[in-house]
PDB file of C-alpha atoms in Angstrom:
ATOM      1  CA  UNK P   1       9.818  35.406 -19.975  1.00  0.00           C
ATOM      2  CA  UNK P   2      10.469  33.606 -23.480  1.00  0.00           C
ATOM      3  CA  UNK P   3      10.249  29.515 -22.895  1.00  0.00           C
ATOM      4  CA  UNK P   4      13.780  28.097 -24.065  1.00  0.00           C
ATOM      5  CA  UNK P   5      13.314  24.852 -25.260  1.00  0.00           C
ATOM      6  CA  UNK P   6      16.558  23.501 -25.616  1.00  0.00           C
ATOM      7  CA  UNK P   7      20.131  24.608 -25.050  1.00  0.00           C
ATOM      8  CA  UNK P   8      22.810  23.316 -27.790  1.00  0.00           C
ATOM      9  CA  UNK P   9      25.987  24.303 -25.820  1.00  0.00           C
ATOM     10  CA  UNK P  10      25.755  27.867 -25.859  1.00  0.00           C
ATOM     11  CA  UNK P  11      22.896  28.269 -28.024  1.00  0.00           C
ATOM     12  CA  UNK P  12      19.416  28.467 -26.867  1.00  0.00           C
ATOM     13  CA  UNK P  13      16.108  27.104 -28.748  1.00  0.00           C
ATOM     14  CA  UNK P  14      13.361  29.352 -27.735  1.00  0.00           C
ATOM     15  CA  UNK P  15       9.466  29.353 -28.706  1.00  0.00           C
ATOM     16  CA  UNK P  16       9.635  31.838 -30.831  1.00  0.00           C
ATOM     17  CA  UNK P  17      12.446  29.990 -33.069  1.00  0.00           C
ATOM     18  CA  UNK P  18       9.190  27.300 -33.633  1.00  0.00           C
ATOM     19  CA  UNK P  19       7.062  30.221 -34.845  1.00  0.00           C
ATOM     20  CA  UNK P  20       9.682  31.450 -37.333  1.00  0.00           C
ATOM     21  CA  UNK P  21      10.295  28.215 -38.339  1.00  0.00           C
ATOM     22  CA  UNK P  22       6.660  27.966 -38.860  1.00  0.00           C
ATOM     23  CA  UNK P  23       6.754  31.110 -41.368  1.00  0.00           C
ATOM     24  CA  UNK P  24       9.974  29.595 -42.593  1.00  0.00           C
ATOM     25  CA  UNK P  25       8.017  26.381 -43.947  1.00  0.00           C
ATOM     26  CA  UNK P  26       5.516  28.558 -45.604  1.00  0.00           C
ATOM     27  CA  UNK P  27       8.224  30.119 -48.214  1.00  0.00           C
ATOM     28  CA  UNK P  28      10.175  28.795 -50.865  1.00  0.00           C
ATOM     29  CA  UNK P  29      13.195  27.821 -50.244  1.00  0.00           C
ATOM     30  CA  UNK P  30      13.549  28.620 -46.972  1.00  0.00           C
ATOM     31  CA  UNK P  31      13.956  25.302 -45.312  1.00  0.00           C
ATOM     32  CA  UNK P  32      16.911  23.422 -46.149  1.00  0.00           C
ATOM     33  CA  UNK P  33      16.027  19.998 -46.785  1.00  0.00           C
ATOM     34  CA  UNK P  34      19.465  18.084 -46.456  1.00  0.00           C
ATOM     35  CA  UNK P  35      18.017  18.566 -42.813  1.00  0.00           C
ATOM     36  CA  UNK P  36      15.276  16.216 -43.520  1.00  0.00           C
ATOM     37  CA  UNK P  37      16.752  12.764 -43.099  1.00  0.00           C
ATOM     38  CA  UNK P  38      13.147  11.168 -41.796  1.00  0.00           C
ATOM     39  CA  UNK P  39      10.236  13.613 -43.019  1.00  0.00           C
ATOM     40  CA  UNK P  40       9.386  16.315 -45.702  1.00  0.00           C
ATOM     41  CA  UNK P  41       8.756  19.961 -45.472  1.00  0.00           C
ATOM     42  CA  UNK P  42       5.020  19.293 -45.504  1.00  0.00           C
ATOM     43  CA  UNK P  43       5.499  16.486 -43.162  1.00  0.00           C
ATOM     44  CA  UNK P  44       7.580  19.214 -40.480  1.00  0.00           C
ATOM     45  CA  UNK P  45       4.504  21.427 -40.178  1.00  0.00           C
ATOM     46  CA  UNK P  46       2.773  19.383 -37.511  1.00  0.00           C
ATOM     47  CA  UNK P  47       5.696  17.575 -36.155  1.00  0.00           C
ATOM     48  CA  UNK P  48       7.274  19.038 -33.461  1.00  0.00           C
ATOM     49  CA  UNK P  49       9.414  16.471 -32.792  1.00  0.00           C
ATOM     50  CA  UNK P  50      10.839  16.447 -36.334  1.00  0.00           C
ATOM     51  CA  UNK P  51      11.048  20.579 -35.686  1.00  0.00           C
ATOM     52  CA  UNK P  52      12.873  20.316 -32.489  1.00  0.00           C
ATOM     53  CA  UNK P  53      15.253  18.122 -34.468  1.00  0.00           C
ATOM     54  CA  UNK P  54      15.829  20.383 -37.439  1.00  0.00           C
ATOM     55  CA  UNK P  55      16.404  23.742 -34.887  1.00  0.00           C
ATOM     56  CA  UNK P  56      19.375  20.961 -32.804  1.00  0.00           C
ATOM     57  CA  UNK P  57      20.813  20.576 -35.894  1.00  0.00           C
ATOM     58  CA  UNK P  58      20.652  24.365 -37.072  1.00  0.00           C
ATOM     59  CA  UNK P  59      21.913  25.510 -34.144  1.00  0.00           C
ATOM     60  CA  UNK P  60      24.858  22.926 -34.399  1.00  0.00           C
ATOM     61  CA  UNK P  61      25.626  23.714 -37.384  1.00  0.00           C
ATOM     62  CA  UNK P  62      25.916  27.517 -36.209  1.00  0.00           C
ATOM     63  CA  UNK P  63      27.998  26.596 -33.484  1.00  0.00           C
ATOM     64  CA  UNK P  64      30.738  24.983 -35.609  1.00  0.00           C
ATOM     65  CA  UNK P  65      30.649  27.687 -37.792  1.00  0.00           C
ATOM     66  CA  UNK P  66      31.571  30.030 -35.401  1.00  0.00           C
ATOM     67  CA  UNK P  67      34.152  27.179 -34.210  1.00  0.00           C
ATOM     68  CA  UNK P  68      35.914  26.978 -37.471  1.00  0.00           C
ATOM     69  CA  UNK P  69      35.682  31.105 -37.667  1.00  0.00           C
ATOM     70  CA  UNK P  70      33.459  31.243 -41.237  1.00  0.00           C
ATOM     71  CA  UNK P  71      31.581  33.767 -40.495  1.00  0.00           C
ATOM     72  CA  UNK P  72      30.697  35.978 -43.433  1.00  0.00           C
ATOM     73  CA  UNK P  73      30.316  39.999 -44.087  1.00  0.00           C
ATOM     74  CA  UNK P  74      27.351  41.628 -45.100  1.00  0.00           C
ATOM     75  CA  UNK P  75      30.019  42.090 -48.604  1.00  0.00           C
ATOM     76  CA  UNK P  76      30.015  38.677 -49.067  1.00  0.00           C
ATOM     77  CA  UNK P  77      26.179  38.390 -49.196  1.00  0.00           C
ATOM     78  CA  UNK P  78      26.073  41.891 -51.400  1.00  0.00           C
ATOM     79  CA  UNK P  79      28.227  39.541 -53.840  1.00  0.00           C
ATOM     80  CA  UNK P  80      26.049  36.675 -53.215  1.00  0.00           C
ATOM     81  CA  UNK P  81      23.048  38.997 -54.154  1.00  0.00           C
ATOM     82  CA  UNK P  82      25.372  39.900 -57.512  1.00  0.00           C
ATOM     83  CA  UNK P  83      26.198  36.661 -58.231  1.00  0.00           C
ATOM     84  CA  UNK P  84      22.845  35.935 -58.072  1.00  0.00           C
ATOM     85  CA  UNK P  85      21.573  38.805 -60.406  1.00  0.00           C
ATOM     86  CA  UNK P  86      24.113  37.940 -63.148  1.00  0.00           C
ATOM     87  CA  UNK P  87      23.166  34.267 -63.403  1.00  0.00           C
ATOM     88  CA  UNK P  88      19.043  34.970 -63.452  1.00  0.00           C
ATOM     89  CA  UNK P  89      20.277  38.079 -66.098  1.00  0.00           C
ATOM     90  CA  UNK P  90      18.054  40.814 -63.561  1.00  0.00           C
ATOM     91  CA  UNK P  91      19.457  43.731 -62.125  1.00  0.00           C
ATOM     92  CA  UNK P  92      19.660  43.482 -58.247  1.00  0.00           C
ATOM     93  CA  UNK P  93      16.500  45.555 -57.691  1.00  0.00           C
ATOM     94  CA  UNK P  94      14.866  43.144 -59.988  1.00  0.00           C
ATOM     95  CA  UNK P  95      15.990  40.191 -58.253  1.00  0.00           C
ATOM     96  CA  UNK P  96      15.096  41.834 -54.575  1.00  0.00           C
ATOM     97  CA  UNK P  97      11.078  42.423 -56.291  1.00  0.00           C
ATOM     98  CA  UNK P  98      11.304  38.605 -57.361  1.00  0.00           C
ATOM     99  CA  UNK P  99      11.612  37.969 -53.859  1.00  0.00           C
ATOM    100  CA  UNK P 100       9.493  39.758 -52.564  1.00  0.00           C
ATOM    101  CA  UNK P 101       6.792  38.014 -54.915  1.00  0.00           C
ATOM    102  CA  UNK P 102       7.666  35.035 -53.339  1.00  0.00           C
ATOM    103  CA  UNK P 103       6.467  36.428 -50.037  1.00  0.00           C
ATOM    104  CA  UNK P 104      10.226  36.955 -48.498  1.00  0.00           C
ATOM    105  CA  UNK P 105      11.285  39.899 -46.595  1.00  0.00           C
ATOM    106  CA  UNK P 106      14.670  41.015 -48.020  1.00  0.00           C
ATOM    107  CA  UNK P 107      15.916  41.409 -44.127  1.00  0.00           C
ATOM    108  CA  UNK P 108      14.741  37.833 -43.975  1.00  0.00           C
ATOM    109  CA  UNK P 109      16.317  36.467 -46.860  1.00  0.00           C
ATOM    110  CA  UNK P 110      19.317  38.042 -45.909  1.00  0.00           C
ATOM    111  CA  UNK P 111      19.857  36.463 -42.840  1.00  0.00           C
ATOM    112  CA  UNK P 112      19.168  33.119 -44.483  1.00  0.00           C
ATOM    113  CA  UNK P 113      21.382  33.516 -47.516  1.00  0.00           C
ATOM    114  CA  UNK P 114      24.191  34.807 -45.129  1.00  0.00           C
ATOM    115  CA  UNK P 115      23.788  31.210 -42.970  1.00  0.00           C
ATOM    116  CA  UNK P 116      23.288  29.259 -46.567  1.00  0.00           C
ATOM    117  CA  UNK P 117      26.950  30.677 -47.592  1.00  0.00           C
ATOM    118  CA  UNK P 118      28.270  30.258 -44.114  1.00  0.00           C
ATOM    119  CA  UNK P 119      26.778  26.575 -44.198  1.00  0.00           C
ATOM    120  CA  UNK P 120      28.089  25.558 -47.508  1.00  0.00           C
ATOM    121  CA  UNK P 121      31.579  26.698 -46.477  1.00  0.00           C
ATOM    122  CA  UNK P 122      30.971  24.329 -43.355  1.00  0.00           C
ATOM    123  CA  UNK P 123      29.635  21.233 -45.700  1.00  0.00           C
ATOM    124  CA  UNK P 124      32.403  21.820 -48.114  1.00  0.00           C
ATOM    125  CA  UNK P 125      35.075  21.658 -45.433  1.00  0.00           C
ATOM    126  CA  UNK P 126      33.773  19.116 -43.611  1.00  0.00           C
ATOM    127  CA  UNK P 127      31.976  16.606 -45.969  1.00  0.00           C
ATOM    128  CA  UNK P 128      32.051  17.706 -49.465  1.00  0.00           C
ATOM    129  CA  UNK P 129      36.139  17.806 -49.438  1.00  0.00           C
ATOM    130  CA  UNK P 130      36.354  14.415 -48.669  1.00  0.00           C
ATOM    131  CA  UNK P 131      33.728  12.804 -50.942  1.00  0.00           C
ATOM    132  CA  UNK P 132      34.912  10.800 -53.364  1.00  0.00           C
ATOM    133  CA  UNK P 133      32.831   8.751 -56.429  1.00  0.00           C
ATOM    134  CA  UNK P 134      34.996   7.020 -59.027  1.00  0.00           C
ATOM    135  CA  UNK P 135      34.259   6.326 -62.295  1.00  0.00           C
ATOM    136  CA  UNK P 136      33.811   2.721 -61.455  1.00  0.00           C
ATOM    137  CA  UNK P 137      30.999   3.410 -58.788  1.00  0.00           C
ATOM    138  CA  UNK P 138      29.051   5.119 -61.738  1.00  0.00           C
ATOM    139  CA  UNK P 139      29.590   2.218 -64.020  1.00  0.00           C
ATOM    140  CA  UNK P 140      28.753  -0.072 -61.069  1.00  0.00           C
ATOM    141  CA  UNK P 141      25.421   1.663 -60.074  1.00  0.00           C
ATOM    142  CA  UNK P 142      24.646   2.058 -64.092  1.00  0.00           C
ATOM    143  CA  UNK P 143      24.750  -1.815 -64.329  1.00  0.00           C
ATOM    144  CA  UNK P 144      22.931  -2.321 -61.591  1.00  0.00           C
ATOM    145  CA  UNK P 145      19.576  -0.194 -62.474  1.00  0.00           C
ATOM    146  CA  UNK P 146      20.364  -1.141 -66.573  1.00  0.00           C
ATOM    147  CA  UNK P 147      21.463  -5.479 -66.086  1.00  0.00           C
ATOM    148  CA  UNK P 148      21.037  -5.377 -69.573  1.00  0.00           C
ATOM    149  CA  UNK P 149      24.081  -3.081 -70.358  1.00  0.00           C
ATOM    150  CA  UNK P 150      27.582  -4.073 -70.485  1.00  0.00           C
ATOM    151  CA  UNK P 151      29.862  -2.038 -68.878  1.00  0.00           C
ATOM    152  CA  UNK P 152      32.005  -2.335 -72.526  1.00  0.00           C
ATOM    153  CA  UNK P 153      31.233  -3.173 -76.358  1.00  0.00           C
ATOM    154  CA  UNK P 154      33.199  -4.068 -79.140  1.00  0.00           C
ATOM    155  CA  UNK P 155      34.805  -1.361 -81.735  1.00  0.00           C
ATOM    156  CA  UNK P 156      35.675  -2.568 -85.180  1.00  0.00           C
ATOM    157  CA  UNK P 157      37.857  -1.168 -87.565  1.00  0.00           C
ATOM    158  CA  UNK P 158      36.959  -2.368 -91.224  1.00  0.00           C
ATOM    159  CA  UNK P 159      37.305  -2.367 -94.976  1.00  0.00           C
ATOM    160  CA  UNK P 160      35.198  -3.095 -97.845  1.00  0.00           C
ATOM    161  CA  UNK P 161      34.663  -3.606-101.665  1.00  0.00           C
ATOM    162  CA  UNK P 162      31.487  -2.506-102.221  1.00  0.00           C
ATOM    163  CA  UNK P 163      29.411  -3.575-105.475  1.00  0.00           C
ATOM    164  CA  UNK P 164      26.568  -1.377-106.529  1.00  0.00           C
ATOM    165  CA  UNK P 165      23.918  -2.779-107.928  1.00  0.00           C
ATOM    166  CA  UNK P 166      22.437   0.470-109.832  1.00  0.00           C
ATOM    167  CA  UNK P 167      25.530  -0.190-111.435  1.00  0.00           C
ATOM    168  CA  UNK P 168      24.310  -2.992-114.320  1.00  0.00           C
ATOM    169  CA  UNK P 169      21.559  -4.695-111.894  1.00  0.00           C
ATOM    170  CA  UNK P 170      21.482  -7.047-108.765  1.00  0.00           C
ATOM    171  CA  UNK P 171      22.809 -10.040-110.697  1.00  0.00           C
ATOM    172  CA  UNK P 172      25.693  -8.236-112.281  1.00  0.00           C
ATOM    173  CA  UNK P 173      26.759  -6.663-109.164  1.00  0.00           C
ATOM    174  CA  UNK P 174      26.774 -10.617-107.383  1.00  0.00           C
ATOM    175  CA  UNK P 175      29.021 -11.651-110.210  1.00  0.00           C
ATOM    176  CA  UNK P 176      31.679  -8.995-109.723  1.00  0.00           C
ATOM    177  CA  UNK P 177      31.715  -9.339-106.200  1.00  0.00           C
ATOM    178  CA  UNK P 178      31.809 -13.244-106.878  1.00  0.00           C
ATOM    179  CA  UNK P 179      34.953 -12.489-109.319  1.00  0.00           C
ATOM    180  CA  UNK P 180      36.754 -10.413-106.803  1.00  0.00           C
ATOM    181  CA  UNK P 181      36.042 -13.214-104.016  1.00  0.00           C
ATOM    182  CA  UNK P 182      37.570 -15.814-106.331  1.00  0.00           C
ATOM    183  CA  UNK P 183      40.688 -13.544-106.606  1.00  0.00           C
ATOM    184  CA  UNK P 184      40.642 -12.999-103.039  1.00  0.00           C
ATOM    185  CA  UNK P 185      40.280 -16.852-102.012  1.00  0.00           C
ATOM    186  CA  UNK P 186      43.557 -16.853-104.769  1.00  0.00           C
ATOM    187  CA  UNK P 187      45.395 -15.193-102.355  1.00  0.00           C
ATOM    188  CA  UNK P 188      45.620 -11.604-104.116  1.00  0.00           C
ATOM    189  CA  UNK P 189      46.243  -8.135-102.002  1.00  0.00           C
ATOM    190  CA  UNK P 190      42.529  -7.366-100.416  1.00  0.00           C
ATOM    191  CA  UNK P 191      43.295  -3.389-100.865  1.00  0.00           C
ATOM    192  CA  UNK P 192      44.683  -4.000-104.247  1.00  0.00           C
ATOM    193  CA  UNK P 193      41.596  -5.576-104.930  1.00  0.00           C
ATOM    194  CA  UNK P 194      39.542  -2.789-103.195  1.00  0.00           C
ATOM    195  CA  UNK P 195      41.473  -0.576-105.640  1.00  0.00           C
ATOM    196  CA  UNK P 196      40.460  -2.449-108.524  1.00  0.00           C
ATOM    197  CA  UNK P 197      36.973  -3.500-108.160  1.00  0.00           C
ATOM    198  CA  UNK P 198      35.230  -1.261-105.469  1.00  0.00           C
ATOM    199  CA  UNK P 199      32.311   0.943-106.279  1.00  0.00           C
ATOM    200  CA  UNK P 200      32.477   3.097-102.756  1.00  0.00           C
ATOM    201  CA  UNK P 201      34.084   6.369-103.418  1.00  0.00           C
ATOM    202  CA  UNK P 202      36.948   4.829-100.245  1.00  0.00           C
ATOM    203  CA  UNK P 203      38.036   2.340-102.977  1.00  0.00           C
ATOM    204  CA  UNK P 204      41.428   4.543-102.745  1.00  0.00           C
ATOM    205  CA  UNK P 205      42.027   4.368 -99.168  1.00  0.00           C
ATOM    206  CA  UNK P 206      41.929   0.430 -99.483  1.00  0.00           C
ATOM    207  CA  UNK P 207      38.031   0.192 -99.021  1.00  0.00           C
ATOM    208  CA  UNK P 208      38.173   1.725 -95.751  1.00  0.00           C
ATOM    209  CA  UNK P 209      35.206   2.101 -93.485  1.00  0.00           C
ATOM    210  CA  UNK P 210      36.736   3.465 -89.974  1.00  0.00           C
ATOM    211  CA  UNK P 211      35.882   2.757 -86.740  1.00  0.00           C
ATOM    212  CA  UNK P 212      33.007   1.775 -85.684  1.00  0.00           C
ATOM    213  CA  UNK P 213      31.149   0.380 -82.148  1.00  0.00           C
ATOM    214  CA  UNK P 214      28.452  -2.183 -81.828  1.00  0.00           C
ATOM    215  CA  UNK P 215      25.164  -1.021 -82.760  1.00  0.00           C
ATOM    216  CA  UNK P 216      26.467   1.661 -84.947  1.00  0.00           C
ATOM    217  CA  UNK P 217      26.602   0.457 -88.774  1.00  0.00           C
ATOM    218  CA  UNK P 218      24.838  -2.059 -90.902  1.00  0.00           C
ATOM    219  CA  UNK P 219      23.797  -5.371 -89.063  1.00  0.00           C
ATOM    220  CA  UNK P 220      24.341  -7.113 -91.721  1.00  0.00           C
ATOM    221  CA  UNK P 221      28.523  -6.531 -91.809  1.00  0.00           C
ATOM    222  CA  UNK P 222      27.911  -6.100 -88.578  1.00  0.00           C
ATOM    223  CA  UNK P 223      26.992  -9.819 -88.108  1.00  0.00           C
ATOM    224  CA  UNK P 224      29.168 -10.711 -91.048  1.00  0.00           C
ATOM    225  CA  UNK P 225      31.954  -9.390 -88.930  1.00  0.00           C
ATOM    226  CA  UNK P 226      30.906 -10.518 -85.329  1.00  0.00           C
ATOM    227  CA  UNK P 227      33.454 -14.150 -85.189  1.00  0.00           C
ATOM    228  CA  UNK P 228      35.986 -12.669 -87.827  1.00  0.00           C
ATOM    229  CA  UNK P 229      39.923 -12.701 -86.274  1.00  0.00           C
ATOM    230  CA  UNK P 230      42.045  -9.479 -87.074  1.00  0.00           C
ATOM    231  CA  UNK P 231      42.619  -9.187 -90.963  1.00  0.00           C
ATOM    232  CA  UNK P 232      39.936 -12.152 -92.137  1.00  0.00           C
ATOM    233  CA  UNK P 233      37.783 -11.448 -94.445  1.00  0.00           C
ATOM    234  CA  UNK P 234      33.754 -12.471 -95.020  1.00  0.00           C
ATOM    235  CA  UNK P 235      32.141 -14.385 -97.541  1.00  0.00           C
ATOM    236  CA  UNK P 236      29.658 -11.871 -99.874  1.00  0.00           C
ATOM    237  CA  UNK P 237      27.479  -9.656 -97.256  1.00  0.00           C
ATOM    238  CA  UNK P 238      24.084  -8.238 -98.719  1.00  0.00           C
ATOM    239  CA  UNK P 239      22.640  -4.945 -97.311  1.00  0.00           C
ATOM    240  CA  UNK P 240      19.901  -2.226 -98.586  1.00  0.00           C
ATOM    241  CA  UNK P 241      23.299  -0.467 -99.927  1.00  0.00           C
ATOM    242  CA  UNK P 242      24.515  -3.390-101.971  1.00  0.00           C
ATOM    243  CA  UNK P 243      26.803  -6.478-102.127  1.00  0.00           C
ATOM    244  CA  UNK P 244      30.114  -6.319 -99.843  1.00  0.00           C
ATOM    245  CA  UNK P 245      33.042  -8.090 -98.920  1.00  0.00           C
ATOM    246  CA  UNK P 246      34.518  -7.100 -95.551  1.00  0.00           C
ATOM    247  CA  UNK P 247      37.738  -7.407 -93.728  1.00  0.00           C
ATOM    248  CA  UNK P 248      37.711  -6.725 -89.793  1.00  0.00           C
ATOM    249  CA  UNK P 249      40.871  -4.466 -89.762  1.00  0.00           C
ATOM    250  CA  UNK P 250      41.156  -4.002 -86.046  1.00  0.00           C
ATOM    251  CA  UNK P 251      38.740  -4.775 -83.106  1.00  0.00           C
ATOM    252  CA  UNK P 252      39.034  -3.634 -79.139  1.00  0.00           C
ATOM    253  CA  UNK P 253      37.088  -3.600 -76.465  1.00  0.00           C
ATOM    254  CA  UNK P 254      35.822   0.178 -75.593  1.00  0.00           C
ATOM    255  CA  UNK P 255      33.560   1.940 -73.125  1.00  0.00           C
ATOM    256  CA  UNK P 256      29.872   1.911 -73.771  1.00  0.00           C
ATOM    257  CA  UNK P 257      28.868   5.011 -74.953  1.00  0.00           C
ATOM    258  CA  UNK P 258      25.421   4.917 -73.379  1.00  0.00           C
ATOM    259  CA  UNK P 259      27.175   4.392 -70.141  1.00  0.00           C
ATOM    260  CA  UNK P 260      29.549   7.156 -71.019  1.00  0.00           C
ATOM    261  CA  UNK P 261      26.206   9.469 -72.060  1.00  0.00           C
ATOM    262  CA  UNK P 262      25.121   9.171 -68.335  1.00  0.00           C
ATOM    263  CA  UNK P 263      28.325   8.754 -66.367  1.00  0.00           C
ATOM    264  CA  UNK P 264      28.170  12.823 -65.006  1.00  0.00           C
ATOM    265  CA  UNK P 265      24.512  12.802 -63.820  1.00  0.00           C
ATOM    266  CA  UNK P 266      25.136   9.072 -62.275  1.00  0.00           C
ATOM    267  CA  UNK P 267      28.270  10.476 -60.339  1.00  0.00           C
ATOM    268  CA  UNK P 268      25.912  13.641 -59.316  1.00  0.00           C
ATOM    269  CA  UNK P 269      23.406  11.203 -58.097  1.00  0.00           C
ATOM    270  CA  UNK P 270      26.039   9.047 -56.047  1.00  0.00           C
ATOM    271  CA  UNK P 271      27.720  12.192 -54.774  1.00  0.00           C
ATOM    272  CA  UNK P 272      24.523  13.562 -53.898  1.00  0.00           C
ATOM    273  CA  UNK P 273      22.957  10.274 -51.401  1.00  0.00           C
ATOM    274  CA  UNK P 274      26.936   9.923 -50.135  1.00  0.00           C
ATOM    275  CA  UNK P 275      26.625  13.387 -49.004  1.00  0.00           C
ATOM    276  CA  UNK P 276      23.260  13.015 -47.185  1.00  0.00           C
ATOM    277  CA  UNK P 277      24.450   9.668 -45.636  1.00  0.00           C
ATOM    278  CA  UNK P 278      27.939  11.615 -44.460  1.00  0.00           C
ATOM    279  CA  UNK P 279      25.878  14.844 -43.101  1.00  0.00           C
ATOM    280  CA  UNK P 280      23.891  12.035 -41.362  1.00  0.00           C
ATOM    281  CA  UNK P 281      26.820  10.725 -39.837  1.00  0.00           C
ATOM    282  CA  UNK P 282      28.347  13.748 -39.153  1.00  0.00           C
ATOM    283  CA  UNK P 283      25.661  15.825 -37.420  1.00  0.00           C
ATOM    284  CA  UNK P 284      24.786  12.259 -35.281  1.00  0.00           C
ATOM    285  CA  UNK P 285      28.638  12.434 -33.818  1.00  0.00           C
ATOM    286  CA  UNK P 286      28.590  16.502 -33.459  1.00  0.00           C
ATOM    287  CA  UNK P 287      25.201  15.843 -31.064  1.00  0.00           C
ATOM    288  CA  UNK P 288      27.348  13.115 -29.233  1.00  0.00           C
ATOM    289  CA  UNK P 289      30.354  15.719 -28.588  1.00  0.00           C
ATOM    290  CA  UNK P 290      27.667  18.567 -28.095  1.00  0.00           C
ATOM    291  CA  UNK P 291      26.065  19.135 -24.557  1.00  0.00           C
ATOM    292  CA  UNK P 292      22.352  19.314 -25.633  1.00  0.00           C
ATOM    293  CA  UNK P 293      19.304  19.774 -22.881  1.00  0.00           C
ATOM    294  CA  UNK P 294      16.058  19.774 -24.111  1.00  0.00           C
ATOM    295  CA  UNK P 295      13.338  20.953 -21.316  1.00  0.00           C
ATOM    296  CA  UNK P 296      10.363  19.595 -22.874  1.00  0.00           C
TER     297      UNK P 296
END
């Protein structure tokens, strides 16, 4: 008679579940490693501790599936199988030969895909539905692996008169922009002036540039601009394009964009170590309500 290892209320953990778990280890995919909270698939080989541990947990997990009535058909795992098929673009004969070149019966992978659906029905009622990672966890956990970063940056809005200096020369180009500064200083209309002197093909739109964020145009306006109030003006700005005089428009604080770049794959990340820490938590207090006796 078959040695039973362990009883997990009604369900019994024999020798031969070891073995299979044994072949189990050997194939890809096979092992679900959520279930790994203290060692690795290679590491669960030689352990039997660690695979007396994993088959409790299994077997708990089976027992509130049946609990919570998910158990699927046999036409849920044919659409599984389709599912499948469509998303790796093979035909369902194609993706059963795949398999097998992976060294998995199809009876076998069956059975597992049929507990896999029935187990992720289980997390996401359970766990999953009641995980919850904000925007500002993201921007927390990105500021604390990047203490560099600022969670926000400045965006300017701006306008220019540009002088070109292909136009007549360096020194020509300095003394119209000099002219129109004088004027300016006077007191005349900066888009008027934009109108009138400007050598940027915006010089009818009042010399303007947009919007712009930190890190995103010339540093030479941009430091130009950096202590300006609302609708002030520089002094004459040179850059590789030219000579400019700039007026900050409009200026608010907006989101990093860096931050924003990596937001989705830092809330994946946080969902992903909440939900380990939860299935933790919940699979320690299902073994508390459980009656568990292990004979070894």
């Amino acid at each position: 008679m078959e040695k039973t290892v362990a009883i997990v209320n009604s369900e019994l953990v024999l020798e031969s579940d070891f073995k299979e778990l044994q072949k189990r280890i050997g194939k890809p995919g096979l092992i679900d490693e959520s279930l790994l909270f203290d060692s690795s698939v290679d590491s669960l080989k030689s352990n039997r501790k660690a695979q007396l541990n994993y088959l409790i947990d299994e077997k708990i997990l089976q027992s509130e599936v049946k609990r919570l009535n998910l158990t699927v058909t046999n036409d849920r795992v044919d659409s599984e199988i389709k599912d499948m098929a469509k998303r790796n673009n093979v035909s369902e004969e194609q993706l059963l030969e795949i398999i097998k070149g992976q060294g998995l019966n199809p009876t076998e992978y069956r059975a597992f895909l049929k507990e896999s659906i029935e187990k992720r029905s289980l997390m996401d009622s359970e766990i999953i539905s009641k995980l919850r990672i904000a925007d500002e966890d993201a921007l927390n956990e990105y500021l604390k692996t990047s203490p560099s970063s600022r969670p926000s940056i400045d965006e300017f809005s701006v306008s220019h008169i540009f002088f070109n200096p292909k136009k007549g020369g360096a020194e020509a180009a300095m003394k119209r922009a000099e002219t129109a500064l004088g004027k300016l200083r006077a007191g005349e209309n900066f888009e008027n002036l934009a109108q009138q002197f400007s050598e940027d093909p915006n010089f009818s739109s009042g010399g303007s540039l947009g919007s712009f964020k930190s890190g995103e145009f010339l540093p030479e306006i941009e430091e130009a601009i950096s202590n300006l109030k609302v609708n002030e003006t520089t002094q004459i700005v040179k850059s590789r394009m030219g000579y400019h005089i700039v007026k900050l428009t409009g200026k608010k604080l907006t989101t990093d964009p860096k931050f924003e770049a990596r937001k989705e794959a830092i809330k994946a990340q946080l969902m992903e170590a909440s939900f380990k820490r939860q299935l933790k938590n919940w699979l320690q207090s299902k073994r508390e309500e459980s009656s568990i006796r292990i004979n070894e």
